[in-house]
Tab-separated table of C-alpha atoms in Angstrom:
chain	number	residue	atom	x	y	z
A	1	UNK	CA	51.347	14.670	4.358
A	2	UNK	CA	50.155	12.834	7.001
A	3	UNK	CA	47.074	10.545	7.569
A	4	UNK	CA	44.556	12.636	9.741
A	5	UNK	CA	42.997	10.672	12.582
A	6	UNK	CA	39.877	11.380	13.786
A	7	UNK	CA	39.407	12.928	17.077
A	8	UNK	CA	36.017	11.464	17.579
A	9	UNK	CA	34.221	8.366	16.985
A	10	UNK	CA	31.498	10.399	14.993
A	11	UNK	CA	32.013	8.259	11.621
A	12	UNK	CA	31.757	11.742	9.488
A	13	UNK	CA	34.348	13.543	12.275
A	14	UNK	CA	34.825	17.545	11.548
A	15	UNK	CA	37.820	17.077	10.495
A	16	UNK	CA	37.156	14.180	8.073
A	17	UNK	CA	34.511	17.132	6.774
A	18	UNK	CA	37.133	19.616	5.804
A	19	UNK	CA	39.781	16.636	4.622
A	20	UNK	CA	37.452	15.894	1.417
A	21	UNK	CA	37.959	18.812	0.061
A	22	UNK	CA	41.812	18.438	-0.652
A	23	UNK	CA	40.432	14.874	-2.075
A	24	UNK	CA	38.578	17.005	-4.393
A	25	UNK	CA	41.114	19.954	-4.859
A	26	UNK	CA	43.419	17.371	-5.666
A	27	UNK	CA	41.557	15.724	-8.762
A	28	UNK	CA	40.555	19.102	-10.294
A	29	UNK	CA	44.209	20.165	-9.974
A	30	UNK	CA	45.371	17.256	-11.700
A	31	UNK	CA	42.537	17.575	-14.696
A	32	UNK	CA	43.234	21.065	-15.045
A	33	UNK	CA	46.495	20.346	-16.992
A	34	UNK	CA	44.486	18.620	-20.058
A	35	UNK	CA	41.500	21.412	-19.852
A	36	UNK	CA	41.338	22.259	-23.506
A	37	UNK	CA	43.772	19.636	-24.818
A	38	UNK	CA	40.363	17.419	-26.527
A	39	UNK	CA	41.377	14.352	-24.791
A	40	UNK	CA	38.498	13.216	-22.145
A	41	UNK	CA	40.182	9.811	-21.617
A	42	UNK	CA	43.714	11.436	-20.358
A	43	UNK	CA	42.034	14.320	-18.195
A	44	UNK	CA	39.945	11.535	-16.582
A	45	UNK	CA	42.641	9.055	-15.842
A	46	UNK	CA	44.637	11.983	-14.312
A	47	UNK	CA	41.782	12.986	-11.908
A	48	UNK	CA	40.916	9.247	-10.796
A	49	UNK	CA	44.291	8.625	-9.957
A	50	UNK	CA	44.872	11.841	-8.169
A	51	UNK	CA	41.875	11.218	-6.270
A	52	UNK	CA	42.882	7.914	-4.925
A	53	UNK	CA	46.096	8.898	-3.737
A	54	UNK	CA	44.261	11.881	-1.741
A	55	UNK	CA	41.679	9.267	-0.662
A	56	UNK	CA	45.004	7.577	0.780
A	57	UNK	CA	45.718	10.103	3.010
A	58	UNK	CA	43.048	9.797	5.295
A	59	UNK	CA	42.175	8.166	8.338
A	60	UNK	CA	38.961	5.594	7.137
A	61	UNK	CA	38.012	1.991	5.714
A	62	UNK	CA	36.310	3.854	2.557
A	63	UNK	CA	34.322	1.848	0.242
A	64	UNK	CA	32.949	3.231	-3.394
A	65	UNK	CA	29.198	2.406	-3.645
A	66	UNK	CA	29.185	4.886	-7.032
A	67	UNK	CA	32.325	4.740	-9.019
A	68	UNK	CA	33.523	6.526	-12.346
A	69	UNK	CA	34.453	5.453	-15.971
A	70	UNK	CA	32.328	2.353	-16.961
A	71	UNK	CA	29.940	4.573	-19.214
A	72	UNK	CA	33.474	6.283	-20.376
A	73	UNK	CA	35.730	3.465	-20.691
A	74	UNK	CA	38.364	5.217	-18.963
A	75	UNK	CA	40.040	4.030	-15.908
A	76	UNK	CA	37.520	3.617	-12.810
A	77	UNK	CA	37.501	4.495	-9.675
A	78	UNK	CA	35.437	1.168	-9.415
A	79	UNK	CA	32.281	0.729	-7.333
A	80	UNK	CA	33.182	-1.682	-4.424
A	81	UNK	CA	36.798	-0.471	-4.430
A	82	UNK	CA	38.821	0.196	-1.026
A	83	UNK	CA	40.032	3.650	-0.569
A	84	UNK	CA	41.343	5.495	2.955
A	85	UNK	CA	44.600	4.920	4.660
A	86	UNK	CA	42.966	2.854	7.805
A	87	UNK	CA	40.982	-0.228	5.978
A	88	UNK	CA	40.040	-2.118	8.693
A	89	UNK	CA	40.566	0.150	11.440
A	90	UNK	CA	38.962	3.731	10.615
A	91	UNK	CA	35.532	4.531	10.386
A	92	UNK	CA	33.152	2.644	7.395
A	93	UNK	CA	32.858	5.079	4.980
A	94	UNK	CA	30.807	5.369	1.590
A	95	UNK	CA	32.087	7.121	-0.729
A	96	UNK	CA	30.027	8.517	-4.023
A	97	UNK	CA	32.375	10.524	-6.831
A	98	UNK	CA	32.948	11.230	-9.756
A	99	UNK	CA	36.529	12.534	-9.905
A	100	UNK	CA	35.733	14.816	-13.347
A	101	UNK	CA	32.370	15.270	-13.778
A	102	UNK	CA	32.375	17.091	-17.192
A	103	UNK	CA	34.911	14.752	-19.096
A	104	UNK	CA	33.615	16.313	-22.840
A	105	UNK	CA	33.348	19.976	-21.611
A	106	UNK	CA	37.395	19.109	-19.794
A	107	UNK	CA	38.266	18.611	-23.184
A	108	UNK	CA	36.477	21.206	-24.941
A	109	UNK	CA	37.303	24.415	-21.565
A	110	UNK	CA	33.367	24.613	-21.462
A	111	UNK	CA	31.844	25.518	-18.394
A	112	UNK	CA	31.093	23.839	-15.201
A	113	UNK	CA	33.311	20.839	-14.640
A	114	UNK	CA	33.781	19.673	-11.646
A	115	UNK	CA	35.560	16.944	-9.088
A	116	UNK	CA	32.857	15.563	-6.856
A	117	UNK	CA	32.337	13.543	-4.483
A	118	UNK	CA	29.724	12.540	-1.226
A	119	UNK	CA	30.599	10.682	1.727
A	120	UNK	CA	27.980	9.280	4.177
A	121	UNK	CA	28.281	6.389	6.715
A	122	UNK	CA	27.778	3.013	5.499
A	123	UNK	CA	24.798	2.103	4.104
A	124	UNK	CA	23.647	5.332	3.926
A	125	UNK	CA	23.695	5.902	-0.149
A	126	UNK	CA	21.940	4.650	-2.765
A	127	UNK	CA	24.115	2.193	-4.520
A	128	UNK	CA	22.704	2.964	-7.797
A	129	UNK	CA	23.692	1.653	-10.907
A	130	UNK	CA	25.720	3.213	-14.430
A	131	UNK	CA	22.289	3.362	-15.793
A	132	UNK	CA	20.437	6.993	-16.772
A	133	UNK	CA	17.842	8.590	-14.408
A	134	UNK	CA	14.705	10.762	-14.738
A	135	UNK	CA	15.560	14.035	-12.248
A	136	UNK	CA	13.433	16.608	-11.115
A	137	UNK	CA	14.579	18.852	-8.362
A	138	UNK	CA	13.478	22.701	-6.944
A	139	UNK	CA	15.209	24.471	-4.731
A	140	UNK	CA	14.350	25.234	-0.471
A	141	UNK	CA	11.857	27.176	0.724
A	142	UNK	CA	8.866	24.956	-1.060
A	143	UNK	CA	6.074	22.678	0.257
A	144	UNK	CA	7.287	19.326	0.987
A	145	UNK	CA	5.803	16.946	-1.880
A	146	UNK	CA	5.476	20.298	-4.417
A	147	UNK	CA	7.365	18.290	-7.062
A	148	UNK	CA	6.236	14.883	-8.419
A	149	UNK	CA	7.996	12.847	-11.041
A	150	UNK	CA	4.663	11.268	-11.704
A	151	UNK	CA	2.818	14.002	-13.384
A	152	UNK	CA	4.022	16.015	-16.149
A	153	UNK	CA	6.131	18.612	-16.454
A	154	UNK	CA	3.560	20.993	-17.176
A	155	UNK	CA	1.662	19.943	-13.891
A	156	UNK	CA	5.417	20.375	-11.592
A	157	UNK	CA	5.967	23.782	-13.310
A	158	UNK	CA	2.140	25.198	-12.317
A	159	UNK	CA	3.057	24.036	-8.562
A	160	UNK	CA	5.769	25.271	-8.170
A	161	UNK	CA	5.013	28.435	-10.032
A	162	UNK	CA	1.711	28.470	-8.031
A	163	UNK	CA	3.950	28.381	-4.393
A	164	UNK	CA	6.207	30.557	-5.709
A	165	UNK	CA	3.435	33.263	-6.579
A	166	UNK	CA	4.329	33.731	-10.031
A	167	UNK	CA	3.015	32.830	-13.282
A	168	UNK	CA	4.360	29.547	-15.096
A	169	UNK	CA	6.225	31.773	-17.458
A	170	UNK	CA	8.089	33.471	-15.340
A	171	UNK	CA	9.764	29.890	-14.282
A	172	UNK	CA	13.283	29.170	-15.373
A	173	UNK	CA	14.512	25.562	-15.927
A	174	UNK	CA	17.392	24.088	-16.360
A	175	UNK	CA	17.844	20.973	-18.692
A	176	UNK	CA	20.762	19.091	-20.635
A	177	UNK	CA	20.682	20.082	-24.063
A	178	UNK	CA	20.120	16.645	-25.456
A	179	UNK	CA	18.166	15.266	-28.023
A	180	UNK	CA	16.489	13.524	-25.655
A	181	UNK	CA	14.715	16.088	-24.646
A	182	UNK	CA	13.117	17.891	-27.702
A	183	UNK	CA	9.850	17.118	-26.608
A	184	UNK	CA	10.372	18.693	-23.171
A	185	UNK	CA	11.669	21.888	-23.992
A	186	UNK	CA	9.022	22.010	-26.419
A	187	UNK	CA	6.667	21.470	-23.937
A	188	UNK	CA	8.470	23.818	-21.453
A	189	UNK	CA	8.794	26.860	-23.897
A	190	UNK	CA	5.253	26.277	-24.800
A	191	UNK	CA	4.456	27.495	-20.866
A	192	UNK	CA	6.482	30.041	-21.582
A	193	UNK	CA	9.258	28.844	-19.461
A	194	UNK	CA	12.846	30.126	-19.772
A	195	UNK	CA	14.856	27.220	-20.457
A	196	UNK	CA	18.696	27.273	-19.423
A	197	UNK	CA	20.257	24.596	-22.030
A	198	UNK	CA	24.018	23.301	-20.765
A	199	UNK	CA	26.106	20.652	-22.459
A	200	UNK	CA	27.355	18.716	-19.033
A	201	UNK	CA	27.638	18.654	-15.884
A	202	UNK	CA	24.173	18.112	-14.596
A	203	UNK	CA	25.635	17.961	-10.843
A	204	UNK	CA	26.220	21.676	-11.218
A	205	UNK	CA	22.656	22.014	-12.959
A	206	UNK	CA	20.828	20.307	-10.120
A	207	UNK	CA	22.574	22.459	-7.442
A	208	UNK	CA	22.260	25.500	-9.338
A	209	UNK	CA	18.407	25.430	-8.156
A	210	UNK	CA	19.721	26.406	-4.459
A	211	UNK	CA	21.594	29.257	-5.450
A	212	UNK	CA	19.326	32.379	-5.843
A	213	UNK	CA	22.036	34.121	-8.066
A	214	UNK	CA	21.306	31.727	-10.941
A	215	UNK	CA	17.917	32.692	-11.075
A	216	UNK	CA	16.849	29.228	-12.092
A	217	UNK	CA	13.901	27.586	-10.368
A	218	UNK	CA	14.131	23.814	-11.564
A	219	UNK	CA	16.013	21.281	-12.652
A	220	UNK	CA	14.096	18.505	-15.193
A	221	UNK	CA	15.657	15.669	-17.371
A	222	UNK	CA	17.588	12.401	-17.852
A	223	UNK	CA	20.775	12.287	-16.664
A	224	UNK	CA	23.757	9.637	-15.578
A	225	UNK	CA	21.834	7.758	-12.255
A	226	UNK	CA	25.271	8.092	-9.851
A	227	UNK	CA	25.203	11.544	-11.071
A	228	UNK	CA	22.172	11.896	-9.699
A	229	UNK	CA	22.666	10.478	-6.157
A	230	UNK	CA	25.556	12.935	-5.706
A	231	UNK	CA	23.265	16.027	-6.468
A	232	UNK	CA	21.137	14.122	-3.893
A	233	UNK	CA	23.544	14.404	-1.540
A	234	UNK	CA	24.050	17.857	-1.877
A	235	UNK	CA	20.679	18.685	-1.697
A	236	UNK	CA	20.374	17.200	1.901
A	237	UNK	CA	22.963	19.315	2.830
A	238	UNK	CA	21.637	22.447	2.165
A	239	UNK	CA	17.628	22.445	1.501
A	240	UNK	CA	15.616	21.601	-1.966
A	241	UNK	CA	13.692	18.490	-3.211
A	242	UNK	CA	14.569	15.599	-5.667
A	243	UNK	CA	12.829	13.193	-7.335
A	244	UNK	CA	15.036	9.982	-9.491
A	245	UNK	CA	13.603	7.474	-11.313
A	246	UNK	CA	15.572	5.286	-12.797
A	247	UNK	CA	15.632	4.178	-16.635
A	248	UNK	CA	17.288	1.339	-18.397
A	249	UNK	CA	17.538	0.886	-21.638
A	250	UNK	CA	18.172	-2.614	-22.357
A	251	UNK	CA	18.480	-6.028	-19.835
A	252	UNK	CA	21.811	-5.631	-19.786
A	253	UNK	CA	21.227	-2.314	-17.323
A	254	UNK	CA	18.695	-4.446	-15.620
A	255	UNK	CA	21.447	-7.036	-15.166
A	256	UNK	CA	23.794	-4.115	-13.464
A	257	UNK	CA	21.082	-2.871	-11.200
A	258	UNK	CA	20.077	-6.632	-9.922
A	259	UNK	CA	23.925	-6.759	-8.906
A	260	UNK	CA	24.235	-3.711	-6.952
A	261	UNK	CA	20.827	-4.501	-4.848
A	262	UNK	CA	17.914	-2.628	-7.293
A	263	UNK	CA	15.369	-5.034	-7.372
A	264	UNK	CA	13.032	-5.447	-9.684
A	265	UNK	CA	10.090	-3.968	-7.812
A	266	UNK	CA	11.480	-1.190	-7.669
A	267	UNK	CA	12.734	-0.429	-11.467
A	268	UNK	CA	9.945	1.749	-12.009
A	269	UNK	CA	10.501	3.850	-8.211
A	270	UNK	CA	10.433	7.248	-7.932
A	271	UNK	CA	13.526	8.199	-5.224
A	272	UNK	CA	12.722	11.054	-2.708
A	273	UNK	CA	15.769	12.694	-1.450
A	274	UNK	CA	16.466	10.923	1.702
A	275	UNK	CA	15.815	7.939	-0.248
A	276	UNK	CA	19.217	8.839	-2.015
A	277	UNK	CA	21.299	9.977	0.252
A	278	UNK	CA	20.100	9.544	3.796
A	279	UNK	CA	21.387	10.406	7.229
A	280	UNK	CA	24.289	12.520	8.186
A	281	UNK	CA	26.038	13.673	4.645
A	282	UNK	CA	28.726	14.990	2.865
A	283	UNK	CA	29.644	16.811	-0.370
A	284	UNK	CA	32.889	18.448	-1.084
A	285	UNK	CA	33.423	19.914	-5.399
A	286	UNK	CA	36.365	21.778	-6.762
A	287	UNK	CA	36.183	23.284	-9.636
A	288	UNK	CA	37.851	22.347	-13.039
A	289	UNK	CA	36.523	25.196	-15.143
A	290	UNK	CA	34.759	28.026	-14.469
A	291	UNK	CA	31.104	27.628	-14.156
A	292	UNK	CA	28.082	28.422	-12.059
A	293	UNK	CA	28.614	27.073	-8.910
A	294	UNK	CA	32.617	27.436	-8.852
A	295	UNK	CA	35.325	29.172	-10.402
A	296	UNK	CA	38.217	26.579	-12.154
A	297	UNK	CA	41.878	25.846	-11.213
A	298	UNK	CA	43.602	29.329	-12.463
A	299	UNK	CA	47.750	28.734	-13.019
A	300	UNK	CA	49.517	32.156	-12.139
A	301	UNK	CA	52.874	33.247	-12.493
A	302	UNK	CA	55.909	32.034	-10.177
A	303	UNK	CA	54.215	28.457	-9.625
A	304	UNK	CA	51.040	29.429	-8.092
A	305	UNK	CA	47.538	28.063	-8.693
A	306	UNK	CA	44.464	28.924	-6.960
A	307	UNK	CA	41.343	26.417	-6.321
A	308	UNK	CA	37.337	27.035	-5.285
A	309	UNK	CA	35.778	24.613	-3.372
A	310	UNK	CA	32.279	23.662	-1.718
A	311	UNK	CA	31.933	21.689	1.196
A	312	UNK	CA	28.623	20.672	2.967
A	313	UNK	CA	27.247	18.781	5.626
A	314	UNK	CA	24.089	18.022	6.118
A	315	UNK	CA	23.936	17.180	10.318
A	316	UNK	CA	24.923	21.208	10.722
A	317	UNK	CA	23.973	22.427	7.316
A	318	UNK	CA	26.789	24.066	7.533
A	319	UNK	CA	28.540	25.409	3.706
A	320	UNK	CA	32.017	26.117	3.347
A	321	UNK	CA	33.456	28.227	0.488
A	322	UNK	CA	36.727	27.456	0.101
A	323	UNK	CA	39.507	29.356	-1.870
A	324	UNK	CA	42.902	27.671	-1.960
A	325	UNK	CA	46.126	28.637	-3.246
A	326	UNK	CA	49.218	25.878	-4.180
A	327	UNK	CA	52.595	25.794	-4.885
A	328	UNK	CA	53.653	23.439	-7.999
């Protein structure tokens, strides 16, 4: 295959648009071969280094500001890395990913893993550290401001049951089913809420509050911090709100954030969307297994294998579905 050059000067050209997704295709293709086999570690390594090579193919001077595999220990993708086929000569790109973003449900054929990834011109994403974050996001349609990662999640449930013209019990939320979180799916079910619990993938999770098929209305919890710029990103493409806070656990996170620019003001900062991901955006996902947002690689007879994809942009707000099929 061929590098594809730009036509355009436009950093995030058309063309570059549609290119990410065989990036993404690419690392989801090469997971899918370990989906099921319990080792995280292998299907990881397999999608990094299928998504590098992709990354290879294509006509930019790509640099990772949010990388894969430190939390994991498997092989990384790492943040400050070079990646494109013109360093030096294409346009500066950022690049957020996370090549298998379900590494435990990979392993297990649960639901809803993914390969992921945003692009946005440089400087344009948060560079945010392998630390956890405090998300809250709703879907479009809403006041701007209607969620609040300062008040509780009582008080963001009321609003947004209040705009929506419903009562708080008829509000579904999403959250990772993690210990972590006792107390606020206690406090959730005691609205009344409908709770959707899911193992992984909070990526998938976050975005699932765009989709009117999954019924769900929010998205509340603690999740991996790059995870949560790349939701970010996806949310500028096509409508919703987002709150981040960051959380660190120990100096040793507070170390890793001074490094990649978080200063210390701003530990305690709650992130607004375009605070995240700002300016013109991308985010391209294949999926791994099947899930709620995508269906997973599927191996046919005679050498075939069909892929879903997303892509989005967030200049147009334009939202491509894409179904591929490949040869082995």
């Amino acid at each position: 295959m061929n590098k594809t050059t730009p036509s355009t000067s436009n950093a995030l050209d058309r063309v570059l648009v549609l290119e990410m997704v065989r990036v993404t295709e690419a690392a989801a293709i090469a997971a899918s071969k370990l989906v099921g086999r319990g080792d995280e570690k292998a299907a990881d390594a397999a999608a990094v280094e299928a998504m590098r090579k992709a990354f290879d193919e294509l006509y930019m001077d790509g640099t990772v500001v949010i990388g894969e595999g430190e939390r994991d220990e498997a092989p990384m993708l790492y943040i400050g890395e070079k990646v494109g086929g013109a360093p030096g000569k294409g346009p500066k790109i950022d690049i957020a990913l996370d090549p298998l973003e379900g590494t435990t449900i990979t392993a297990k054929a649960g639901p809803n893993a993914l390969a992921v990834l945003a692009a946005a011109e440089e400087g344009c994403l948060l560079n945010a550290p392998d630390t956890y974050m405090d998300k809250l996001a709703v879907g479009p349609g809403y006041p701007e401001g209607i969620i609040d990662l300062a008040k509780s999640p009582t008080e963001n449930v009321k609003a947004v049951a209040a705009a929506k013209g419903v009562e708080p019990s008829d509000i579904i939320v999403c959250v990772l089913d993690r210990p972590r979180h006792a107390d606020l799916i206690a406090e959730l079910r005691g609205l009344g809420c409908g709770v959707v619990l899911i193992g992984d993938g909070d990526v998938a999770g976050v975005i699932a509050v765009t989709d009117p098929d999954t019924t769900i209305d929010m998205y509340m919890g603690q999740g991996g911090a790059p995870e949560g710029v790349l939701a970010a990103a996806a949310l500028r493409c096509v409508g919703g709100q987002f709150n981040g806070r960051l959380v660190f656990r120990n100096e040793d996170e507070k170390a890793r954030a001074r490094k990649w620019g978080i200063a210390d003001k701003d530990f305690d900062r709650i992130y607004k969307l375009e605070e995240l991901a700002k300016g013109d955006c991308i985010f391209a996902a294949t999926g791994v297994t099947d899930g709620s947002l995508l269906d997973g690689v599927k191996r046919l007879r005679g050498g075939k294998m069909t892929t879903e994809s997303v892509v989005m942009r967030a200049s147009s707000g334009t939202v491509r579905w894409i179904r591929g099929e490949h040869r082995i």
